[in-house]
Tab-separated table of C-alpha atoms in Angstrom:
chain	number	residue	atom	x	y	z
T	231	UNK	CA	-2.358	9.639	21.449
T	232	UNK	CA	-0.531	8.436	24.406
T	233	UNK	CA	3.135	8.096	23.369
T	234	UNK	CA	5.961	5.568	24.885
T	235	UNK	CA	9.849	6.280	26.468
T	236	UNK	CA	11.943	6.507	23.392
T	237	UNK	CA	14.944	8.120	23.080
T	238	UNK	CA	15.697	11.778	21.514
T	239	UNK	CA	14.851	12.142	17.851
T	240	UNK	CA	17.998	12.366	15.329
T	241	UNK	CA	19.234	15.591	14.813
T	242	UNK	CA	17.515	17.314	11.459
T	243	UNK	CA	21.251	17.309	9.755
T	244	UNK	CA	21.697	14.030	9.805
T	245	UNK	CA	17.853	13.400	8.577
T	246	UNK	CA	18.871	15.617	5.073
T	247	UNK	CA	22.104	14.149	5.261
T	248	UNK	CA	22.455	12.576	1.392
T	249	UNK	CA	23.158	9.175	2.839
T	250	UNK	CA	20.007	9.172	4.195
T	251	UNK	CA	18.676	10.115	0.993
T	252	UNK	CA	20.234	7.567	-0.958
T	253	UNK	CA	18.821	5.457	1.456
T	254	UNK	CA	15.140	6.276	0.450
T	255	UNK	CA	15.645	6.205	-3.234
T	256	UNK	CA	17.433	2.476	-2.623
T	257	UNK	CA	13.912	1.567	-0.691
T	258	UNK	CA	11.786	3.496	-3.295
T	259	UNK	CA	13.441	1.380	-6.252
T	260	UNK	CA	13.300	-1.839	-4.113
T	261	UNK	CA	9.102	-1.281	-3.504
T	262	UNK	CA	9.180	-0.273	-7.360
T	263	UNK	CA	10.746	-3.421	-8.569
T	264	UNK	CA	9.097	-5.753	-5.965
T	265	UNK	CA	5.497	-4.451	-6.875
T	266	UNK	CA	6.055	-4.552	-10.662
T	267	UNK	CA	7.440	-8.483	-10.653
T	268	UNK	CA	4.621	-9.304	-8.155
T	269	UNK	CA	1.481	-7.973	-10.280
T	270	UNK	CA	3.729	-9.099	-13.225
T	271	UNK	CA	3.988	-12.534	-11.755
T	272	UNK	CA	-0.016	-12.795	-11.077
T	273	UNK	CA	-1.202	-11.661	-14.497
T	274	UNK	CA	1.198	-14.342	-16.279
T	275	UNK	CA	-0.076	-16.788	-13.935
T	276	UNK	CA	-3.375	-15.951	-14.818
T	277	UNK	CA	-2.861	-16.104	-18.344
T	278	UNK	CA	-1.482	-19.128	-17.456
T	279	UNK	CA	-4.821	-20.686	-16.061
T	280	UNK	CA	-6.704	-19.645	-18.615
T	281	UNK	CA	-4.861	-21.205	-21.447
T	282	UNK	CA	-4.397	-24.546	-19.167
T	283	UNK	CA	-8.665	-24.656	-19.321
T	284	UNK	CA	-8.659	-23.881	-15.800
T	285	UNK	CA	-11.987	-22.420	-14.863
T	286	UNK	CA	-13.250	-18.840	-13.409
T	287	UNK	CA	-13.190	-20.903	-9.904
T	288	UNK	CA	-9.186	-21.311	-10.372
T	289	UNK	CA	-8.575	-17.832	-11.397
T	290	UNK	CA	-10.921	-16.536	-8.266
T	291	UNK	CA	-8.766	-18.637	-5.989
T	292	UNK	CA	-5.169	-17.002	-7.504
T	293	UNK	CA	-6.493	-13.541	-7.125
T	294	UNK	CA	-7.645	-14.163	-3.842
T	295	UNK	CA	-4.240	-16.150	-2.870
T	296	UNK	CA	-2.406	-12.224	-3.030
T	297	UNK	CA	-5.031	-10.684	-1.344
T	298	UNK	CA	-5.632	-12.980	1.683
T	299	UNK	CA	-2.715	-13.488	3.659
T	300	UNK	CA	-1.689	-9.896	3.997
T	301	UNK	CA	-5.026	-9.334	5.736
T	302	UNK	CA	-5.164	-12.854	7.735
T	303	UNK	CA	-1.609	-12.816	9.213
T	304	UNK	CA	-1.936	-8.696	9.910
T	305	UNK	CA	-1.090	-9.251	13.402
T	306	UNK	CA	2.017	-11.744	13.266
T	307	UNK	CA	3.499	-9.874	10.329
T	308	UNK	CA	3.040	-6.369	12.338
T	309	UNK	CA	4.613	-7.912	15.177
T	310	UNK	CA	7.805	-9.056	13.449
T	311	UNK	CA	7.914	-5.856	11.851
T	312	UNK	CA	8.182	-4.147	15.127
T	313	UNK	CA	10.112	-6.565	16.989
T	314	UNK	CA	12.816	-7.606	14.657
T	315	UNK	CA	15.935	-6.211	12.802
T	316	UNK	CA	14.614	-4.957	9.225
T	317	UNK	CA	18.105	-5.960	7.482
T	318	UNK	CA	17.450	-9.532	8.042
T	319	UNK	CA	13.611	-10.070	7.816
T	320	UNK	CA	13.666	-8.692	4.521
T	321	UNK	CA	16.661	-10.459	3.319
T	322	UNK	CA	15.345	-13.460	5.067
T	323	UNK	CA	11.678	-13.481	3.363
T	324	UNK	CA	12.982	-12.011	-0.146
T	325	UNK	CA	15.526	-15.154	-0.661
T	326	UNK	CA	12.799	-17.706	0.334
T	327	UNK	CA	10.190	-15.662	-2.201
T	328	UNK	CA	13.034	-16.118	-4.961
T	329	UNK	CA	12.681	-19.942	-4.321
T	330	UNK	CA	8.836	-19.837	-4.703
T	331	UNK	CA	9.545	-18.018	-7.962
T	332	UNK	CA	11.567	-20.963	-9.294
T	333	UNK	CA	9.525	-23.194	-8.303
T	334	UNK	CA	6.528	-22.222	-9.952
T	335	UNK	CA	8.412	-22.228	-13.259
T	336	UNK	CA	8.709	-26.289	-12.621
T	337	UNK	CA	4.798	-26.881	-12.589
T	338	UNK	CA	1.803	-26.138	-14.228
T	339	UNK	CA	-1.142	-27.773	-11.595
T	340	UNK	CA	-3.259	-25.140	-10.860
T	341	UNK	CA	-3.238	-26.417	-6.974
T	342	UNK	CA	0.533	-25.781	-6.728
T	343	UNK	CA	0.407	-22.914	-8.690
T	344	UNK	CA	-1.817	-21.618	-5.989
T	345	UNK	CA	0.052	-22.579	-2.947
T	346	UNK	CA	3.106	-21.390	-4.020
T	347	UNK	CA	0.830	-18.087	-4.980
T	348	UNK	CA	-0.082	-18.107	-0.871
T	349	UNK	CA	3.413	-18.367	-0.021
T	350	UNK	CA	4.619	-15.495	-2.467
T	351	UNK	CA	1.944	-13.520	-0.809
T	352	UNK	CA	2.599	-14.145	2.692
T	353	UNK	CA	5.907	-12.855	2.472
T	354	UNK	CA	4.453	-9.853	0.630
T	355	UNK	CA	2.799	-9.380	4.116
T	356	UNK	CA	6.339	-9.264	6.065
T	357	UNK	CA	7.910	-7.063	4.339
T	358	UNK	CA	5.060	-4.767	3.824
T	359	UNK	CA	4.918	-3.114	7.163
T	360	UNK	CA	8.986	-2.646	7.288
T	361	UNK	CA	9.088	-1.143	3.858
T	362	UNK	CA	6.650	1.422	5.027
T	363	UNK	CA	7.731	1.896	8.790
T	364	UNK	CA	11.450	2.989	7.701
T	365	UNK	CA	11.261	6.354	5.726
T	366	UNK	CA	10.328	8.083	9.313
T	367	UNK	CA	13.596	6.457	10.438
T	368	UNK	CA	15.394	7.415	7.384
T	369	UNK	CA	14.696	10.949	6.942
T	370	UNK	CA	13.326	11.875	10.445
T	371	UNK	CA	9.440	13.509	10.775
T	372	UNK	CA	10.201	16.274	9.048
T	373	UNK	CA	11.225	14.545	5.919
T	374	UNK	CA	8.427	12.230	6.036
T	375	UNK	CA	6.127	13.686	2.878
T	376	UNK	CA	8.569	13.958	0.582
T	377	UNK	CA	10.067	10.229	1.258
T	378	UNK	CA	6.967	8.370	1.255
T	379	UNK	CA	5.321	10.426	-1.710
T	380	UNK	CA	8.827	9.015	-3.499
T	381	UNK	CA	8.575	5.255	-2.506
T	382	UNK	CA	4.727	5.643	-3.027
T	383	UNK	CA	5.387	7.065	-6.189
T	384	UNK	CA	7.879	4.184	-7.382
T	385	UNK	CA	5.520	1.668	-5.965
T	386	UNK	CA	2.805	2.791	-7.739
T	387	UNK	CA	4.471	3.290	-11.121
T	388	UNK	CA	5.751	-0.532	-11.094
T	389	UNK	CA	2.236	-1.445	-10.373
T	390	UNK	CA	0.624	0.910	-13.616
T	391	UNK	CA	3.628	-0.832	-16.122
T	392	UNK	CA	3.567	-4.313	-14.868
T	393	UNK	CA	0.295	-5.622	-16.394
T	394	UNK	CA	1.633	-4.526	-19.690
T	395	UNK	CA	5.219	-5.887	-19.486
T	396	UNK	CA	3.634	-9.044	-18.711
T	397	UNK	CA	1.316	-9.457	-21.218
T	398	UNK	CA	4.067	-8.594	-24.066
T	399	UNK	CA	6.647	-11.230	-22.169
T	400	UNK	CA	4.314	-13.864	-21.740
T	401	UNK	CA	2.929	-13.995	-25.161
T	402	UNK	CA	6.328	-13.791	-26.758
T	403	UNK	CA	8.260	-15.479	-24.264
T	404	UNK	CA	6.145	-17.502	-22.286
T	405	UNK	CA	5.196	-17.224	-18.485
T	406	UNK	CA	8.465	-18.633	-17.096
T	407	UNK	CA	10.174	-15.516	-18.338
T	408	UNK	CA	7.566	-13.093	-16.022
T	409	UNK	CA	8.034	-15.789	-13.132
T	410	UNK	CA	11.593	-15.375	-13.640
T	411	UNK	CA	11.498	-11.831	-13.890
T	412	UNK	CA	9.951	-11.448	-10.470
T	413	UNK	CA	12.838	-13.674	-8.868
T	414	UNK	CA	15.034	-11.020	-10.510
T	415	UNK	CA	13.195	-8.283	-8.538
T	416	UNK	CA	13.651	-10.225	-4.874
T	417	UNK	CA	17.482	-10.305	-5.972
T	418	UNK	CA	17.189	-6.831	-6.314
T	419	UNK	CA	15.144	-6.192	-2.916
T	420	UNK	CA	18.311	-8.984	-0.776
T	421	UNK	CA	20.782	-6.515	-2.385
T	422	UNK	CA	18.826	-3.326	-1.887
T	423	UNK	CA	18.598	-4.401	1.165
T	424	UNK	CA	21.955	-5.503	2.223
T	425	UNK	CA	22.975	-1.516	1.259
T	426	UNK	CA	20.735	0.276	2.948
T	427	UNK	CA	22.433	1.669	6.021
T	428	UNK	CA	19.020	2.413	8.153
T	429	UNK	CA	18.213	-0.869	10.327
T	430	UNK	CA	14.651	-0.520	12.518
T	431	UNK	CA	15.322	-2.731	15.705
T	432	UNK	CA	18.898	-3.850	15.734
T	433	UNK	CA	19.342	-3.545	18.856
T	434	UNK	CA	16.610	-4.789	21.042
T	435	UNK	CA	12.958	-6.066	20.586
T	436	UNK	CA	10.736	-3.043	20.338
T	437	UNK	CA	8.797	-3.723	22.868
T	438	UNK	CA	11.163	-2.898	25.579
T	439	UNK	CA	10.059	0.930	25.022
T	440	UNK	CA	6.434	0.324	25.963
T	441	UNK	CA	7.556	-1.739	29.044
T	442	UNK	CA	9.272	0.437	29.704
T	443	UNK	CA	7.012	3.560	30.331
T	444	UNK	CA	4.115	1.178	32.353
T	445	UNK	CA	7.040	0.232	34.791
T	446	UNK	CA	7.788	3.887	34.983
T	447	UNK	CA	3.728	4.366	36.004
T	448	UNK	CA	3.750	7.211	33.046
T	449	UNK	CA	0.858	6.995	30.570
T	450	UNK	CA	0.005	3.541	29.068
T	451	UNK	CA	1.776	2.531	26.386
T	452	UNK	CA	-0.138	3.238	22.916
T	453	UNK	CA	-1.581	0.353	21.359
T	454	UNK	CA	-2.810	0.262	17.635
T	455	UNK	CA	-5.986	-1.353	18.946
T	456	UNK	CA	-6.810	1.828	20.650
T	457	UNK	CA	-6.200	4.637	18.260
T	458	UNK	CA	-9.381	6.145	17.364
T	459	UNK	CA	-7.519	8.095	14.298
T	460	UNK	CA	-5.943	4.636	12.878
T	461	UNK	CA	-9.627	2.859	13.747
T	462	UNK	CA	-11.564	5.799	11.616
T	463	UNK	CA	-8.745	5.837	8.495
T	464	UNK	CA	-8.849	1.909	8.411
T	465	UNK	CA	-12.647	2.125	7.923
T	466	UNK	CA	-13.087	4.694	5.601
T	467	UNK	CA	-9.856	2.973	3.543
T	468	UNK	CA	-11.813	-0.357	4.000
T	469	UNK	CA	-15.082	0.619	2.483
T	470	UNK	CA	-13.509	3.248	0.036
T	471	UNK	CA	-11.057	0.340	-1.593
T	472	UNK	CA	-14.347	-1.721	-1.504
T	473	UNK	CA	-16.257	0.518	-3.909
T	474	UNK	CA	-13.508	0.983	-6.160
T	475	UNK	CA	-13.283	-2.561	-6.276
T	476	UNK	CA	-16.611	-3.103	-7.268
T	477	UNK	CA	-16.732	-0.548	-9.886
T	478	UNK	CA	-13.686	-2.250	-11.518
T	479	UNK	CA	-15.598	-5.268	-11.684
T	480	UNK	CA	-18.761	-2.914	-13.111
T	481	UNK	CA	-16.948	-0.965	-15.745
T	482	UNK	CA	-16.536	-2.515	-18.215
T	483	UNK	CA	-20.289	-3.590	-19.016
T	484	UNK	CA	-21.231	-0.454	-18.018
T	485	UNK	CA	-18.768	1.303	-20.557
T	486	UNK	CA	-19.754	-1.425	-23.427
T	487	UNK	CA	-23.370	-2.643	-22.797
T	488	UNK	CA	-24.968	0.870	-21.090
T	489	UNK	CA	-23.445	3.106	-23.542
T	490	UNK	CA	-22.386	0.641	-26.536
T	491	UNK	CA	-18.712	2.401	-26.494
T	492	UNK	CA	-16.261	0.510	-28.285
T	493	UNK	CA	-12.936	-1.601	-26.550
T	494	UNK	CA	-10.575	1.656	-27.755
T	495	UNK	CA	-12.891	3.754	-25.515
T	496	UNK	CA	-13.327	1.266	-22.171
T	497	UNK	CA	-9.140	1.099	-22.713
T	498	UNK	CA	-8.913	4.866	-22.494
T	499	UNK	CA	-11.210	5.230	-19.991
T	500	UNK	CA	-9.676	2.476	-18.026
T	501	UNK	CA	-6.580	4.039	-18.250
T	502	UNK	CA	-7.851	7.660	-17.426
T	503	UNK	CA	-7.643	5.722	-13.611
T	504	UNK	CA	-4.267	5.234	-13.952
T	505	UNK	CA	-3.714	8.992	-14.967
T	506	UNK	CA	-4.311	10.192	-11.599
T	507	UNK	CA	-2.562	7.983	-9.511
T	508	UNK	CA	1.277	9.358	-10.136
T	509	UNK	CA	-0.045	12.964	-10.097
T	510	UNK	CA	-1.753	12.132	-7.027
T	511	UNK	CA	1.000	10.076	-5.282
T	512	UNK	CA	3.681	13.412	-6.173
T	513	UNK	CA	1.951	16.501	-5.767
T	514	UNK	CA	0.516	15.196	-1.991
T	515	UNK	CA	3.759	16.611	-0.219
T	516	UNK	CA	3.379	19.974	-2.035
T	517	UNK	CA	-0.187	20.927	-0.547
T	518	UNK	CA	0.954	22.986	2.262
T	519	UNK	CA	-1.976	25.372	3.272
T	520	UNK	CA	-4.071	22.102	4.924
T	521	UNK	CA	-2.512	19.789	7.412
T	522	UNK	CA	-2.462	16.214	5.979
T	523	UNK	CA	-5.194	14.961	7.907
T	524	UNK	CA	-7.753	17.096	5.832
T	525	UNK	CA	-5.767	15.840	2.999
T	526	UNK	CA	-6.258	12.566	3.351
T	527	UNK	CA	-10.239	13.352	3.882
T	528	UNK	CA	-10.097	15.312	0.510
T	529	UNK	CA	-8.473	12.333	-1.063
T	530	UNK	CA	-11.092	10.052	-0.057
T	531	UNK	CA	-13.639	12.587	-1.315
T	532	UNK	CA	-12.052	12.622	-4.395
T	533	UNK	CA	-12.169	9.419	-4.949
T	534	UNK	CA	-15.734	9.146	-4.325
T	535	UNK	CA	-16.472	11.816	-6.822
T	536	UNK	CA	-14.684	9.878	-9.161
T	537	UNK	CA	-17.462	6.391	-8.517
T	538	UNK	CA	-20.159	8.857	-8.190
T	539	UNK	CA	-19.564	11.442	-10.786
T	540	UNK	CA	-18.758	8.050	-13.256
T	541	UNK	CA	-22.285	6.896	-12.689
T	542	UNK	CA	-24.207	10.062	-13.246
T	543	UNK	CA	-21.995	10.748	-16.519
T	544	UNK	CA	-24.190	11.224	-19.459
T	545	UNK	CA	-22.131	9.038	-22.105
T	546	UNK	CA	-18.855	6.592	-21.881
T	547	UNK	CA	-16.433	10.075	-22.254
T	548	UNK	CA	-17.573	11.776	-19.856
T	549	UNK	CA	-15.984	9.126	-17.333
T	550	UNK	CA	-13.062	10.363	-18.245
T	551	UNK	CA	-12.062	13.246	-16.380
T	552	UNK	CA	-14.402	11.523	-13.226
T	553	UNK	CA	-11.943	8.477	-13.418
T	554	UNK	CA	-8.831	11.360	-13.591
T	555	UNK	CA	-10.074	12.601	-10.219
T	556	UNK	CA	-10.520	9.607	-8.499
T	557	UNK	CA	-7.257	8.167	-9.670
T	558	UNK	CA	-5.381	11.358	-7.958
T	559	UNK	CA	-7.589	10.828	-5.095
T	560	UNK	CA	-6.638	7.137	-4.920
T	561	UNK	CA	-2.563	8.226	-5.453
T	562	UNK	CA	-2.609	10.850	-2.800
T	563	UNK	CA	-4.858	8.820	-0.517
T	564	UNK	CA	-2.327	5.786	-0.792
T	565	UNK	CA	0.272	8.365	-0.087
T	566	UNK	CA	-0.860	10.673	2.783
T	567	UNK	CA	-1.925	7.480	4.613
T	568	UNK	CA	1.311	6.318	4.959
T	569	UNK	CA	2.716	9.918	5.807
T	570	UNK	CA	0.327	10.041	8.364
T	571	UNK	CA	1.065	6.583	10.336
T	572	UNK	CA	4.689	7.314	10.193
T	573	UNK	CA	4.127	11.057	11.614
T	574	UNK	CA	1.556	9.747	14.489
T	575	UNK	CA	2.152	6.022	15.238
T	576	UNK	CA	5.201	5.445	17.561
T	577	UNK	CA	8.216	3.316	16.164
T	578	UNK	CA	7.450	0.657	19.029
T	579	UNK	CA	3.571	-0.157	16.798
T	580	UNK	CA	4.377	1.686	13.466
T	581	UNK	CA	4.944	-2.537	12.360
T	582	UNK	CA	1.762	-3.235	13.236
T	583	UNK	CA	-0.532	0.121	12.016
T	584	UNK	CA	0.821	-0.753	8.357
T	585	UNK	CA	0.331	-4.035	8.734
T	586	UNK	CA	-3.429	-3.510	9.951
T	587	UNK	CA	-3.282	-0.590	6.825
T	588	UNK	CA	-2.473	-4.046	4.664
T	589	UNK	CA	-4.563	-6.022	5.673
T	590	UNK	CA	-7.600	-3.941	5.069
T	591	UNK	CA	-5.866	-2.803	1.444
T	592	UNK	CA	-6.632	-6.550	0.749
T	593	UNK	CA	-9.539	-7.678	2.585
T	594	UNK	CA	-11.548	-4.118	1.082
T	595	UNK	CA	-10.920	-4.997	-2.620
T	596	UNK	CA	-11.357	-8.911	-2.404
T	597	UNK	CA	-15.218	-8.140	-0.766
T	598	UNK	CA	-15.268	-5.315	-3.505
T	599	UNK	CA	-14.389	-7.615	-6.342
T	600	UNK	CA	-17.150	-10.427	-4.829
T	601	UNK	CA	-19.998	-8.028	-3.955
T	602	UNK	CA	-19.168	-6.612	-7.794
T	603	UNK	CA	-20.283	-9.951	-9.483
T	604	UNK	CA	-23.031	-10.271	-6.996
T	605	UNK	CA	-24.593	-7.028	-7.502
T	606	UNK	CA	-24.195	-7.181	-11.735
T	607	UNK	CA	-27.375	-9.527	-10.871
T	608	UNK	CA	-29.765	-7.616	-10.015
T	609	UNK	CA	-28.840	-4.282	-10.842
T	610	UNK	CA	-27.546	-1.791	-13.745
T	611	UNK	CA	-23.862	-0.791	-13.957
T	612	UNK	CA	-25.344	2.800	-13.285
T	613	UNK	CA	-27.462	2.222	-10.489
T	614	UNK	CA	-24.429	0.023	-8.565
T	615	UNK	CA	-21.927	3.187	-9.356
T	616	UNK	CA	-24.137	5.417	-7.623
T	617	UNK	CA	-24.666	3.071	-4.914
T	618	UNK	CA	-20.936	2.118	-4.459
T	619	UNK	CA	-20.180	5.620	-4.478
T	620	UNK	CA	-22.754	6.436	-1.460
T	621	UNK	CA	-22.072	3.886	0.834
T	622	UNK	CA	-18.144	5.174	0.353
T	623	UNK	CA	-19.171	8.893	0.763
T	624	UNK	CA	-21.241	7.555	3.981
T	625	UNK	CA	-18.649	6.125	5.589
T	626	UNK	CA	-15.722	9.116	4.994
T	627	UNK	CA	-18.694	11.475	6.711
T	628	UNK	CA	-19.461	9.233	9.059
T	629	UNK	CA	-15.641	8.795	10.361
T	630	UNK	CA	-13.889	12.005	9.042
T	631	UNK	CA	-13.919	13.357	12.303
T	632	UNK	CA	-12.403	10.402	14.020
T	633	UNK	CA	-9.266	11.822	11.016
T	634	UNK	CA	-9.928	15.469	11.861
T	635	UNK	CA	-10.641	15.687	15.663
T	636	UNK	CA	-7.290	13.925	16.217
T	637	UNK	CA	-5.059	15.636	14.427
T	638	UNK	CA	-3.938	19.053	16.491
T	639	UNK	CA	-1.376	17.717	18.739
T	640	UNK	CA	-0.628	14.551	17.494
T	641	UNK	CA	2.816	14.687	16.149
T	642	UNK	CA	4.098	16.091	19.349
T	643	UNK	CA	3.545	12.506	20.999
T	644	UNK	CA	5.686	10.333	18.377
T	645	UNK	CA	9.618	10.458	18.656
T	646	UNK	CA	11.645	7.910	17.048
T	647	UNK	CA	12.773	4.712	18.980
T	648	UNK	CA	16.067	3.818	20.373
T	649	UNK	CA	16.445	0.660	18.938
T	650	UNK	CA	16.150	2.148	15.351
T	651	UNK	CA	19.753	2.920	14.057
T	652	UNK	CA	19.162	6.707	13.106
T	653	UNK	CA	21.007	8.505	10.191
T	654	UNK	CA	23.086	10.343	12.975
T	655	UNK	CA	24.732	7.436	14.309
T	656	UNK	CA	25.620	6.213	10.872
T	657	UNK	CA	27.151	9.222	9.938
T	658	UNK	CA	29.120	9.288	12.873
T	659	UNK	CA	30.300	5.501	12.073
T	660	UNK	CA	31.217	6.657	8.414
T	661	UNK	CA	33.204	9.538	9.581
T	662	UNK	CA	35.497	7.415	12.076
């Protein structure tokens, strides 16, 4: 991986200095908060559609107003993220996402409903990328692991909890109270925010770095586009997100019309998913005998066991501890991804890698969720398990060595960037 002229990383003191720390749980709680009031805001929304008489057309078109802009606008969004100060882009986008909160609390048409839905979304897709770009600032490479597998951790826990809290306040308090809920949580995020003392790009536009090095006549600079590792982790991700997808869509006639189980059992087992993922998301950081490149290939794996070992399971319980396993595969994957672009991808592109990372963590579950009702039409629940779980298993042994091959090396070639205000300097401010 060629890398670009940055400066000299922070020294590791100031990375484990407990400002720096605080700074990570701040940014864990703000992810926490923002993905519980989003998924919060969608499933009262969709409640909302259903009650109104809208059809399954309208509630299509709400699910796929979240998932679509992320993965359209991948490239802009990316770019801002690398190019301008953090502070103000996520201030910036969170007060404008409060105002789309209270403003779908003033209507009920469907249409609005799901523009203002597009717009929620699209700012989802800004802050996205910076949210996951600054624990490698924060805590320096060696620090990585631990402070994504905490912000992944919080992120992930908000997402598990949110369906319920919204279902309880919607049906005793009605769906402005979620909507409002989720303007509460982009309060939260402006504030968090405002006190978080790392800034990504305060200085200058991050692309002075890799103009830097081709007027110098060193190596080219990297470009996202050309990173066989990113390339082989977005496809397996891609097609891996898209099975899972289409199971959800599968399960539950497979759980009540293939085995006859009742709705206590499809809950558990639905839930057994959910299991996983913390476990998954915490215990990533304390694998140390493998590098996390063959972690993230056993994750994938282990989600794929999960679709494949669910389809071959002799009755509904026995999905179970299948749906356990691929829930922990699905936490750690979601985690050692993003430990793995902040280790390899240099400060100058990181922007852009997670936004590309978003973009295909949308665009691989909306196909999975349409190929899902397509395939229920010609084929048994069991049969599409077993074939959702192949095509995934294909593709991670197809493309795991585009992962593996790359790894030796690779964290040699990423410092940090000089227009990211390190811990270091901070501390030196605070002590003045």
């Amino acid at each position: 991986m060629a890398d670009t002229t940055q400066g000299a990383p922070a020294p590791t003191s100031a990375a484990t200095s407990p400002l720096a720390w605080r700074d990570v749980y701040v940014l864990a709680g703000m992810r926490g908060l923002s993905f519980a009031g989003d998924i919060a805001a969608a499933t009262a929304l969709t409640l909302l559609l259903q009650t109104n008489g809208a059809g399954s057309y309208a509630v299509m078109a709400m699910l796929l107003a979240a998932v679509l802009p992320p993965a359209l606008l991948a490239p802009v969004t990316g770019a801002f993220a690398d190019r301008f100060d953090s502070r103000r882009l996520i201030v910036t986008v969170a007060s404008l996402q409060i105002l789309v909160c209270l403003a779908m609390t003033q209507t009920t048409s469907p249409v609005l409903l799901i523009i203002l839905a597009v717009l929620l979304s699209t700012g989802l897709a800004f802050t996205h990328p910076v949210f996951a770009g600054l624990p490698g600032a924060m805590v320096g490479k060696e620090n990585v692991p631990r402070a994504s597998a905490i912000s992944q951790t919080t992120a992930m826990t908000g997402m598990v909890i949110a369906p319920g809290i919204a279902g309880f306040l919607t049906a005793r308090f009605g769906v402005n109270v979620s909507l409002l809920l989720d303007a509460a949580t982009f309060g939260v995020v402006v504030l968090g925010a405002l006190t978080i003392r790392t800034r990504l790009h305060k200085k200058d536009p991050a692309k002075a770095a890799g103009a830097g090095n081709e007027r110098a006549g060193e190596r080219p600079a990297y470009r996202v586009s050309t990173d066989r590792f990113l390339r082989s982790v977005l496809v397996i991700s891609g097609v891996v997100m898209a099975a899972a997808s289409i199971i959800n869509v599968l399960i539950v006639f497979y759980v009540r019309d293939t085995f006859g189980a009742s709705e206590e059992t499809y809950g558990l087992i639905m839930s057994s998913w959910m299991a996983g993922l913390v476990p998954g998301a915490l215990l990533v950081r304390r694998i140390k005998r493998f590098n996390h490149e063959a972690i993230l290939i056993g994750s994938f794996l282990c989600i794929v066991v999960g679709i494949l070992g669910a389809g071959l399971a002799p009755g509904a319980w026995w999905i179970v501890p299948f749906y356990v396993i691929g829930g922990f595969g699905n936490g750690a994957q979601a985690t050692v991804t993003h430990i793995v672009i902040n280790l390899r991808v240099p400060d100058t592109h990181r922007g852009r890698a997670f936004a590309a990372l978003g973009a295909v963590s949308n665009t691989g579950p909306a196909v999975g969720y349409l190929m899902g009702g397509v395939i229920l039409g010609f084929m048994e629940p069991r049969y599409a398990f077993l074939v959702a779980g192949a095509c995934a298993l294909v593709a991670v042994l197809t493309f795991h060595r585009g992962v593996l091959r790359t790894a030796d090396g690779a964290e040699a070639d990423v410092t940090p960037e000089p227009a990211t205000q390190t811990q270091a300097e901070l501390s030196k401010a605070a002590s003045r």
